[in-house]
C-alpha cells in the first residue's frame, strides 16, 4: 500500500495519547497540535518531530503529564 505519502508524513506530530489509542483501535484519524489530521500507524520514532507541533507543545509549558526533563515520547 503506497499511494503518495506526502512530505507531511515525514514528521512525527504531537497528538493526545488517548486519541492515538482510540485511533489504533478503530482507525479514525487524529488531529495533531499543528492541525494536521491523519491516521497514525507507522512508528513515529523514525521521524523528526514536527517543528510546528513542537513549538505549540513547548508554548503550552509544563503541566502536562510527567513531562519534567523527560523528553522522550
Ligand atoms: Zn505537526
Coordinates of N, CA and C in Angstrom, one line a residue, residues 7-39:
X7 N 5.1 14.9 2.1 CA 6.2 15.2 2.9 C 5.7 15.3 4.4
X8 N 4.5 15.6 4.6 CA 4.0 15.7 5.9 C 4.1 14.4 6.7
X9 N 4.2 13.4 5.9 CA 4.3 12.1 6.6 C 5.7 11.8 7.2
X10 N 6.5 12.7 6.9 CA 7.9 12.5 7.4 C 8.1 13.1 8.8
X11 N 7.1 13.7 9.4 CA 7.2 14.3 10.7 C 6.4 13.5 11.7
X12 N 6.9 13.5 12.9 CA 6.1 12.9 14.0 C 5.4 14.1 14.7
X13 N 4.1 14.0 14.6 CA 3.3 15.1 15.2 C 2.9 14.7 16.6
X14 N 2.7 15.8 17.3 CA 2.2 15.6 18.7 C 0.7 15.4 18.7
X15 N 0.2 14.3 19.3 CA -1.2 14.1 19.4 C -1.5 13.6 20.8
X16 N -2.7 13.9 21.3 CA -3.0 13.4 22.6 C -3.0 11.9 22.6
X17 N -2.4 11.4 23.6 CA -2.2 9.9 23.7 C -3.5 9.1 23.6
X18 N -4.5 9.6 24.3 CA -5.7 8.8 24.3 C -6.3 8.8 22.9
X19 N -6.1 9.9 22.1 CA -6.6 9.9 20.8 C -5.9 8.9 19.9
X20 N -4.6 8.7 20.2 CA -3.8 7.8 19.4 C -4.3 6.4 19.7
X21 N -4.6 6.1 21.0 CA -5.1 4.8 21.3 C -6.4 4.5 20.7
X22 N -7.3 5.5 20.7 CA -8.6 5.3 20.1 C -8.4 5.1 18.6
X23 N -7.5 5.8 18.0 CA -7.3 5.6 16.5 C -6.8 4.3 16.2
X24 N -5.9 3.8 17.1 CA -5.3 2.5 16.9 C -6.4 1.4 16.9
X25 N -7.4 1.7 17.7 CA -8.5 0.7 17.8 C -9.4 0.7 16.6
X26 N -9.9 1.9 16.3 CA -10.9 1.9 15.2 C -10.4 2.6 13.9
X27 N -9.2 3.1 13.9 CA -8.7 3.6 12.6 C -9.2 5.0 12.3
X28 N -9.7 5.7 13.2 CA -10.2 7.1 13.0 C -9.0 8.0 12.9
X29 N -9.0 9.0 12.1 CA -7.9 10.0 12.1 C -7.8 10.8 13.4
X30 N -6.6 11.2 13.6 CA -6.4 12.1 14.8 C -5.9 13.5 14.3
X31 N -6.1 14.4 15.2 CA -5.7 15.8 14.9 C -4.5 16.2 15.7
X32 N -3.4 16.5 15.1 CA -2.2 16.9 15.8 C -2.3 18.3 16.3
X33 N -1.3 18.7 17.1 CA -1.3 20.0 17.7 C -1.3 21.1 16.6
X34 N -0.6 20.8 15.5 CA -0.4 21.7 14.4 C -1.6 21.8 13.5
X35 N -2.6 20.9 13.8 CA -3.8 20.9 13.0 C -3.8 19.8 11.9
X36 N -2.7 19.1 11.8 CA -2.7 18.1 10.8 C -3.6 16.9 11.2
X37 N -4.4 16.4 10.3 CA -5.2 15.3 10.5 C -4.7 14.1 9.7
X38 N -4.5 13.0 10.4 CA -4.1 11.8 9.7 C -4.3 10.6 10.5
X39 N -4.1 9.5 9.9 CA -4.3 8.2 10.7 C -2.9 7.7 11.0

